[in-house]
Amino acid sequence: MKITILNFWLMPAMLVFVAASACTGGTVGTQGSQPRTVVDVPAFSADSAYAYVAAQVAFGPRVPGSEAHRLCADYLSATLTRMGAAVTVQKADVEVFDGQTVPMYNVIGSFRPEKRNRIMLCSHWDSRPFADHDSDHARRDAPIDGANDGASGVGVLLEVARHLGTVPAQLGVDIIFFDVEDYGLPDHRDVGYKPDTWCLGSQYWGRHPHAPGYEARYGILLDMVGAADAVFCRELYSKQTAPHVVDAVWDAAARLGYGSLFVRSDGGSITDDHVYVNRLRGFPCIDIIHYEPHSSTGFCRTWHTQDDRLENISRPTLQAVGRTVMEVIYNER
Ligand code: AHN
Ligand code: ZN
């Protein structure tokens, strides 16, 4: 009799415990049938991510072919190596829209390279050779800092990499910094149309992966993830090719309290590195990209202007994106 009474008392308490862990605990992975588990996700530091953004910008514009570009490639590979990744630097000469040949360095850091099941995280690291959307025409022919468009995604991923080196995720993780993404056709000069002038680094990697037959469960691309007023709509190619990954990421963000950045509305169809990853390697890849459906370009105010500088980088935005990505990858089994 005594035991029965005890059980009656215990049952509500147990129910409360189960309910609480379902709400506040970890997240579900992208494989929907798996049970929710509580995992300790290491603390993403916005200050640290910001410092990685600042370090890149300090080289000056990372325009392919420049000294800043070469030095920054070295910095990225040395940093990933120091964090414990197995690093591959792919070097090739690629032809840009105007017929010039520039050096390309894709920098790849692999954590737990022996694991079969993998996640790929990526961002482009080069900066644009001109500011074709600057309202001041006198500023259009100079290269840009690309604090947001380039350095922000890399800064977030370097901070993720720092944690992966000390607290391994269950799956293998490859962090890929694609080069020569932003040397696409200029909008301020009439040079005629040419297809596929953007994303030359990811196009190269798609045809020559760093590991033979490389495949990941899915990929996540970060692009322009550092503005104070960032909004991440659901990019349409991502929704078409990887709806389960989009849902997992946006749901994780909402649970963490970042629903005002990771909004439920649809974005445009953006030909970014993830499109070539998906097309050439055949695994799903989504794009977390700041998109403004009502702006004239679809992108943010500083996009491809000289205002894309460090002073416009926001730690809280880096935090929201980095924390969300960490939540997703550390819960993957
Ligand atoms: C185009 O504008 C065709 N694609 C956007 C890719 C991009 C440029 N992301 C950052 N800069
Ligand atoms: Zn750009």
Tab-separated table of C-alpha atoms and ligand atoms in Angstrom:
chain	number	residue	atom	x	y	z
A	1	MET	CA	0.000	0.000	0.000
A	2	LYS	CA	2.736	2.350	0.940
A	3	ILE	CA	4.445	1.821	-2.404
A	4	THR	CA	1.254	2.617	-4.311
A	5	ILE	CA	0.902	5.922	-2.509
A	6	LEU	CA	4.510	6.703	-3.203
A	7	ASN	CA	3.956	6.008	-6.882
A	8	PHE	CA	0.989	8.340	-6.957
A	9	TRP	CA	3.127	11.065	-5.514
A	10	LEU	CA	5.997	10.385	-7.853
A	11	MET	CA	4.038	10.223	-11.076
A	12	PRO	CA	3.152	13.905	-11.425
A	13	ALA	CA	6.723	14.810	-10.556
A	14	MET	CA	8.016	12.506	-13.262
A	15	LEU	CA	5.593	13.935	-15.786
A	16	VAL	CA	6.763	17.440	-14.993
A	17	PHE	CA	10.353	16.345	-15.455
A	18	VAL	CA	9.663	14.737	-18.837
A	19	ALA	CA	7.691	17.751	-20.026
A	20	ALA	CA	10.414	20.129	-18.921
A	21	SER	CA	13.156	18.227	-20.682
A	22	ALA	CA	11.116	18.109	-23.879
A	23	CYS	CA	10.826	21.893	-23.885
A	24	THR	CA	14.193	23.055	-22.700
A	25	GLY	CA	16.354	20.103	-23.633
A	26	GLY	CA	18.345	19.597	-26.792
A	27	THR	CA	16.887	19.511	-30.191
A	28	VAL	CA	15.872	16.907	-32.651
A	29	GLY	CA	18.342	16.206	-35.426
A	30	THR	CA	17.521	16.345	-39.116
A	31	GLN	CA	16.559	12.673	-39.056
A	32	GLY	CA	13.023	13.102	-37.830
A	33	SER	CA	12.476	9.655	-36.330
A	34	GLN	CA	15.198	10.044	-33.743
A	35	PRO	CA	14.285	10.743	-30.127
A	36	ARG	CA	15.100	14.106	-28.641
A	37	THR	CA	18.158	14.019	-26.468
A	38	VAL	CA	19.692	16.539	-24.176
A	39	VAL	CA	23.240	17.405	-25.134
A	40	ASP	CA	25.575	19.985	-23.753
A	41	VAL	CA	26.321	22.388	-26.552
A	42	PRO	CA	29.527	24.348	-25.893
A	43	ALA	CA	29.064	28.088	-25.383
A	44	PHE	CA	29.475	29.976	-28.665
A	45	SER	CA	31.266	33.268	-28.028
A	46	ALA	CA	30.183	36.273	-30.069
A	47	ASP	CA	33.295	38.175	-28.955
A	48	SER	CA	35.483	35.421	-30.297
A	49	ALA	CA	33.573	35.236	-33.605
A	50	TYR	CA	33.811	39.023	-33.908
A	51	ALA	CA	37.579	38.858	-33.346
A	52	TYR	CA	37.854	36.341	-36.211
A	53	VAL	CA	35.906	38.722	-38.446
A	54	ALA	CA	38.165	41.626	-37.437
A	55	ALA	CA	41.304	39.553	-38.092
A	56	GLN	CA	40.213	38.876	-41.664
A	57	VAL	CA	39.220	42.477	-42.368
A	58	ALA	CA	42.590	43.646	-40.998
A	59	PHE	CA	44.329	42.033	-44.005
A	60	GLY	CA	42.487	44.503	-46.240
A	61	PRO	CA	40.160	43.444	-49.072
A	62	ARG	CA	40.767	39.724	-49.763
A	63	VAL	CA	40.508	40.104	-53.523
A	64	PRO	CA	41.820	37.055	-55.376
A	65	GLY	CA	45.335	37.784	-56.623
A	66	SER	CA	46.143	40.376	-53.941
A	67	GLU	CA	48.699	39.985	-51.170
A	68	ALA	CA	45.938	40.321	-48.557
A	69	HIS	CA	44.189	37.383	-50.207
A	70	ARG	CA	47.272	35.154	-50.045
A	71	LEU	CA	48.038	36.124	-46.444
A	72	CYS	CA	44.459	35.537	-45.352
A	73	ALA	CA	44.452	32.061	-46.943
A	74	ASP	CA	47.513	31.263	-44.813
A	75	TYR	CA	45.792	32.679	-41.736
A	76	LEU	CA	42.698	30.520	-42.286
A	77	SER	CA	44.635	27.295	-42.811
A	78	ALA	CA	46.970	27.995	-39.858
A	79	THR	CA	44.011	28.792	-37.594
A	80	LEU	CA	42.084	25.624	-38.500
A	81	THR	CA	45.257	23.558	-38.037
A	82	ARG	CA	45.857	25.091	-34.614
A	83	MET	CA	42.277	24.210	-33.659
A	84	GLY	CA	42.903	20.548	-34.428
A	85	ALA	CA	41.418	20.163	-37.899
A	86	ALA	CA	43.024	18.147	-40.675
A	87	VAL	CA	43.506	20.904	-43.234
A	88	THR	CA	43.532	20.727	-47.013
A	89	VAL	CA	44.207	23.811	-49.120
A	90	GLN	CA	43.074	23.435	-52.711
A	91	LYS	CA	45.007	25.769	-54.963
A	92	ALA	CA	44.103	26.325	-58.591
A	93	ASP	CA	44.079	29.085	-61.169
A	94	VAL	CA	40.575	30.037	-62.209
A	95	GLU	CA	39.335	32.325	-64.959
A	96	VAL	CA	37.075	35.176	-63.892
A	97	PHE	CA	34.423	37.000	-65.969
A	98	ASP	CA	36.897	39.325	-67.750
A	99	GLY	CA	39.260	36.565	-68.864
A	100	GLN	CA	41.837	37.220	-66.151
A	101	THR	CA	43.279	34.228	-64.316
A	102	VAL	CA	43.429	34.497	-60.519
A	103	PRO	CA	44.711	32.148	-57.815
A	104	MET	CA	41.997	30.313	-55.889
A	105	TYR	CA	42.494	28.785	-52.443
A	106	ASN	CA	39.701	26.687	-50.981
A	107	VAL	CA	40.569	26.079	-47.337
A	108	ILE	CA	39.055	22.920	-45.812
A	109	GLY	CA	39.265	21.852	-42.169
A	110	SER	CA	38.053	18.337	-41.302
A	111	PHE	CA	37.149	17.281	-37.782
A	112	ARG	CA	37.039	13.528	-37.108
A	113	PRO	CA	38.048	12.787	-40.707
A	114	GLU	CA	37.703	9.047	-40.073
A	115	LYS	CA	33.918	9.300	-39.546
A	116	ARG	CA	31.682	8.150	-42.382
A	117	ASN	CA	28.691	10.272	-41.383
A	118	ARG	CA	29.509	13.932	-41.919
A	119	ILE	CA	28.126	17.467	-41.906
A	120	MET	CA	29.545	20.185	-44.107
A	121	LEU	CA	29.598	23.848	-43.029
A	122	CYS	CA	30.739	26.479	-45.493
A	123	SER	CA	31.138	30.140	-46.247
A	124	HIS	CA	33.034	32.152	-48.837
A	125	TRP	CA	36.084	34.054	-47.616
A	126	ASP	CA	37.075	36.253	-50.585
A	127	SER	CA	35.882	39.835	-50.904
A	128	ARG	CA	34.506	41.589	-53.964
A	129	PRO	CA	36.946	43.492	-56.220
A	130	PHE	CA	34.494	46.363	-56.742
A	131	ALA	CA	31.594	48.100	-55.003
A	132	ASP	CA	29.171	48.072	-57.905
A	133	HIS	CA	26.179	48.908	-55.706
A	134	ASP	CA	27.714	51.889	-53.910
A	135	SER	CA	25.528	54.990	-54.298
A	136	ASP	CA	28.709	57.067	-54.649
A	137	HIS	CA	29.944	56.253	-58.140
A	138	ALA	CA	33.464	57.439	-57.259
A	139	ARG	CA	33.742	54.574	-54.794
A	140	ARG	CA	32.589	51.832	-57.138
A	141	ASP	CA	35.881	50.705	-58.620
A	142	ALA	CA	37.661	50.046	-55.328
A	143	PRO	CA	37.571	46.596	-53.670
A	144	ILE	CA	35.458	46.153	-50.540
A	145	ASP	CA	36.306	45.011	-47.013
A	146	GLY	CA	33.541	42.425	-47.112
A	147	ALA	CA	33.150	42.392	-43.334
A	148	ASN	CA	29.649	41.026	-43.764
A	149	ASP	CA	29.883	39.631	-47.300
A	150	GLY	CA	32.694	37.155	-46.688
A	151	ALA	CA	34.241	37.617	-43.254
A	152	SER	CA	31.086	37.211	-41.134
A	153	GLY	CA	30.312	33.621	-42.120
A	154	VAL	CA	33.961	32.645	-41.798
A	155	GLY	CA	34.164	34.322	-38.369
A	156	VAL	CA	31.177	32.331	-37.122
A	157	LEU	CA	32.571	29.080	-38.513
A	158	LEU	CA	36.030	29.656	-37.021
A	159	GLU	CA	34.355	30.007	-33.639
A	160	VAL	CA	32.419	26.778	-34.289
A	161	ALA	CA	35.726	25.133	-35.313
A	162	ARG	CA	37.379	26.255	-32.076
A	163	HIS	CA	34.762	24.275	-30.150
A	164	LEU	CA	34.871	21.252	-32.454
A	165	GLY	CA	38.576	20.970	-31.690
A	166	THR	CA	37.948	20.608	-27.960
A	167	VAL	CA	34.424	19.102	-27.774
A	168	PRO	CA	33.965	16.763	-30.735
A	169	ALA	CA	30.537	16.405	-32.320
A	170	GLN	CA	29.146	12.895	-32.866
A	171	LEU	CA	29.486	13.207	-36.630
A	172	GLY	CA	32.494	14.266	-38.625
A	173	VAL	CA	32.360	17.946	-39.580
A	174	ASP	CA	34.026	19.597	-42.565
A	175	ILE	CA	34.384	23.349	-42.550
A	176	ILE	CA	34.963	24.673	-46.047
A	177	PHE	CA	35.991	28.223	-46.822
A	178	PHE	CA	35.247	28.683	-50.515
A	179	ASP	CA	37.251	31.181	-52.501
A	180	VAL	CA	36.394	33.381	-55.530
A	181	GLU	CA	32.682	33.462	-54.803
A	182	ASP	CA	32.303	37.194	-55.239
A	183	TYR	CA	34.104	37.909	-58.524
A	184	GLY	CA	30.853	37.630	-60.488
A	185	LEU	CA	29.703	39.957	-63.273
A	186	PRO	CA	29.752	43.643	-62.272
A	187	ASP	CA	26.498	45.580	-62.319
A	188	HIS	CA	28.149	49.000	-62.826
A	189	ARG	CA	29.832	48.259	-66.165
A	190	ASP	CA	28.313	46.754	-69.249
A	191	VAL	CA	30.410	43.685	-69.890
A	192	GLY	CA	27.745	41.450	-71.409
A	193	TYR	CA	26.246	38.318	-69.915
A	194	LYS	CA	28.176	35.176	-69.060
A	195	PRO	CA	26.804	32.262	-67.029
A	196	ASP	CA	28.330	30.876	-63.841
A	197	THR	CA	30.699	33.755	-63.050
A	198	TRP	CA	29.959	33.549	-59.294
A	199	CYS	CA	31.027	30.843	-56.859
A	200	LEU	CA	34.149	29.721	-58.738
A	201	GLY	CA	35.657	28.108	-55.621
A	202	SER	CA	32.619	25.953	-54.901
A	203	GLN	CA	32.323	25.068	-58.598
A	204	TYR	CA	35.939	23.889	-58.521
A	205	TRP	CA	35.434	21.932	-55.285
A	206	GLY	CA	32.221	20.385	-56.635
A	207	ARG	CA	34.215	18.937	-59.550
A	208	HIS	CA	37.342	18.184	-57.509
A	209	PRO	CA	36.253	17.389	-53.937
A	210	HIS	CA	39.019	17.335	-51.326
A	211	ALA	CA	38.212	13.666	-50.575
A	212	PRO	CA	37.308	11.216	-53.368
A	213	GLY	CA	33.532	10.872	-53.780
A	214	TYR	CA	32.968	13.249	-50.872
A	215	GLU	CA	29.470	13.282	-49.468
A	216	ALA	CA	27.870	14.772	-46.365
A	217	ARG	CA	24.480	14.145	-44.765
A	218	TYR	CA	23.849	17.808	-45.528
A	219	GLY	CA	25.584	21.152	-45.768
A	220	ILE	CA	24.904	24.588	-44.289
A	221	LEU	CA	26.192	27.700	-46.047
A	222	LEU	CA	26.486	30.992	-44.152
A	223	ASP	CA	26.423	34.179	-46.223
A	224	MET	CA	26.124	37.698	-44.827
A	225	VAL	CA	25.349	36.701	-41.253
A	226	GLY	CA	26.700	39.755	-39.429
A	227	ALA	CA	24.437	42.786	-39.910
A	228	ALA	CA	22.670	44.333	-36.919
A	229	ASP	CA	19.309	44.204	-38.666
A	230	ALA	CA	19.743	40.800	-40.266
A	231	VAL	CA	16.742	38.745	-41.302
A	232	PHE	CA	17.080	35.207	-42.570
A	233	CYS	CA	14.206	34.290	-44.826
A	234	ARG	CA	13.872	30.726	-46.084
A	235	GLU	CA	15.896	30.715	-49.282
A	236	LEU	CA	13.997	28.926	-52.035
A	237	TYR	CA	16.628	26.576	-53.490
A	238	SER	CA	17.292	25.469	-49.909
A	239	LYS	CA	13.601	24.771	-49.417
A	240	GLN	CA	13.438	22.800	-52.658
A	241	THR	CA	16.510	20.639	-52.117
A	242	ALA	CA	16.688	20.350	-48.324
A	243	PRO	CA	13.359	21.228	-46.671
A	244	HIS	CA	14.119	18.980	-43.668
A	245	VAL	CA	17.370	20.849	-43.019
A	246	VAL	CA	15.679	24.246	-43.341
A	247	ASP	CA	13.028	23.118	-40.845
A	248	ALA	CA	15.587	21.740	-38.384
A	249	VAL	CA	17.654	24.946	-38.461
A	250	TRP	CA	14.730	27.389	-38.272
A	251	ASP	CA	13.047	25.309	-35.531
A	252	ALA	CA	16.270	25.240	-33.508
A	253	ALA	CA	16.612	29.019	-33.890
A	254	ALA	CA	13.023	29.542	-32.725
A	255	ARG	CA	13.537	27.331	-29.666
A	256	LEU	CA	16.655	29.323	-28.786
A	257	GLY	CA	14.725	32.594	-28.992
A	258	TYR	CA	16.035	33.785	-32.375
A	259	GLY	CA	12.721	33.634	-34.191
A	260	SER	CA	12.851	37.344	-34.995
A	261	LEU	CA	15.981	36.786	-37.118
A	262	PHE	CA	15.099	33.364	-38.519
A	263	VAL	CA	11.734	34.387	-39.902
A	264	ARG	CA	9.178	32.035	-41.397
A	265	SER	CA	8.735	33.936	-44.668
A	266	ASP	CA	10.174	32.896	-48.010
A	267	GLY	CA	13.261	34.518	-49.464
A	268	GLY	CA	14.336	34.625	-53.112
A	269	SER	CA	16.125	31.957	-55.149
A	270	ILE	CA	19.774	32.817	-54.700
A	271	THR	CA	22.526	31.314	-56.822
A	272	ASP	CA	25.084	30.932	-54.087
A	273	ASP	CA	27.699	28.305	-53.218
A	274	HIS	CA	25.042	25.911	-51.903
A	275	VAL	CA	23.535	25.567	-55.382
A	276	TYR	CA	26.816	24.233	-56.798
A	277	VAL	CA	27.357	21.961	-53.810
A	278	ASN	CA	23.956	20.458	-54.375
A	279	ARG	CA	24.199	20.326	-58.172
A	280	LEU	CA	27.758	18.959	-58.400
A	281	ARG	CA	28.043	16.778	-55.285
A	282	GLY	CA	24.407	15.724	-55.023
A	283	PHE	CA	23.808	16.227	-51.322
A	284	PRO	CA	21.430	18.754	-49.751
A	285	CYS	CA	22.850	22.122	-48.752
A	286	ILE	CA	20.984	25.125	-47.380
A	287	ASP	CA	21.887	28.821	-47.371
A	288	ILE	CA	21.454	30.972	-44.281
A	289	ILE	CA	21.603	34.354	-46.004
A	290	HIS	CA	20.439	37.818	-45.035
A	291	TYR	CA	17.724	38.578	-47.557
A	292	GLU	CA	15.400	41.573	-47.690
A	293	PRO	CA	12.472	40.934	-50.014
A	294	HIS	CA	11.531	44.626	-50.147
A	295	SER	CA	14.936	46.158	-50.872
A	296	SER	CA	15.881	47.018	-54.464
A	297	THR	CA	18.675	44.426	-54.635
A	298	GLY	CA	17.092	41.817	-52.368
A	299	PHE	CA	20.126	42.139	-50.126
A	300	CYS	CA	21.028	44.445	-47.279
A	301	ARG	CA	21.914	48.157	-47.506
A	302	THR	CA	25.698	47.597	-47.364
A	303	TRP	CA	25.708	44.826	-49.987
A	304	HIS	CA	28.497	45.358	-52.527
A	305	THR	CA	29.183	48.855	-51.182
A	306	GLN	CA	32.098	50.455	-49.330
A	307	ASP	CA	29.889	50.427	-46.205
A	308	ASP	CA	30.424	46.701	-45.826
A	309	ARG	CA	32.866	47.376	-42.985
A	310	LEU	CA	33.651	46.043	-39.531
A	311	GLU	CA	31.705	48.852	-37.826
A	312	ASN	CA	28.520	47.351	-39.292
A	313	ILE	CA	29.095	43.922	-37.785
A	314	SER	CA	26.850	43.009	-34.856
A	315	ARG	CA	27.881	40.572	-32.158
A	316	PRO	CA	24.265	39.574	-31.317
A	317	THR	CA	23.664	38.530	-34.928
A	318	LEU	CA	26.864	36.448	-34.992
A	319	GLN	CA	25.712	34.904	-31.700
A	320	ALA	CA	22.257	33.968	-33.021
A	321	VAL	CA	23.666	32.276	-36.113
A	322	GLY	CA	26.568	30.560	-34.390
A	323	ARG	CA	24.499	29.319	-31.468
A	324	THR	CA	21.869	27.937	-33.842
A	325	VAL	CA	24.401	26.112	-36.022
A	326	MET	CA	26.053	24.631	-32.916
A	327	GLU	CA	22.666	23.470	-31.598
A	328	VAL	CA	21.969	21.640	-34.834
A	329	ILE	CA	25.328	19.980	-35.391
A	330	TYR	CA	25.921	18.879	-31.778
A	331	ASN	CA	22.514	17.197	-31.740
A	332	GLU	CA	23.140	15.230	-34.913
A	333	ARG	CA	23.676	11.488	-34.384
B	1	AHN	C1	24.113	36.672	-57.068
B	1	AHN	O1	23.993	37.837	-56.828
B	1	AHN	C2	23.975	36.101	-58.429
B	1	AHN	N1	24.376	35.790	-56.123
B	1	AHN	C3	24.593	36.207	-54.792
B	1	AHN	C4	25.761	35.531	-54.263
B	1	AHN	C5	26.488	36.434	-53.356
B	1	AHN	C6	27.205	37.518	-53.699
B	1	AHN	N2	26.576	36.299	-52.064
B	1	AHN	C7	27.319	37.254	-51.599
B	1	AHN	N3	27.705	38.013	-52.585
B	2	ZN	ZN	28.919	39.475	-52.508
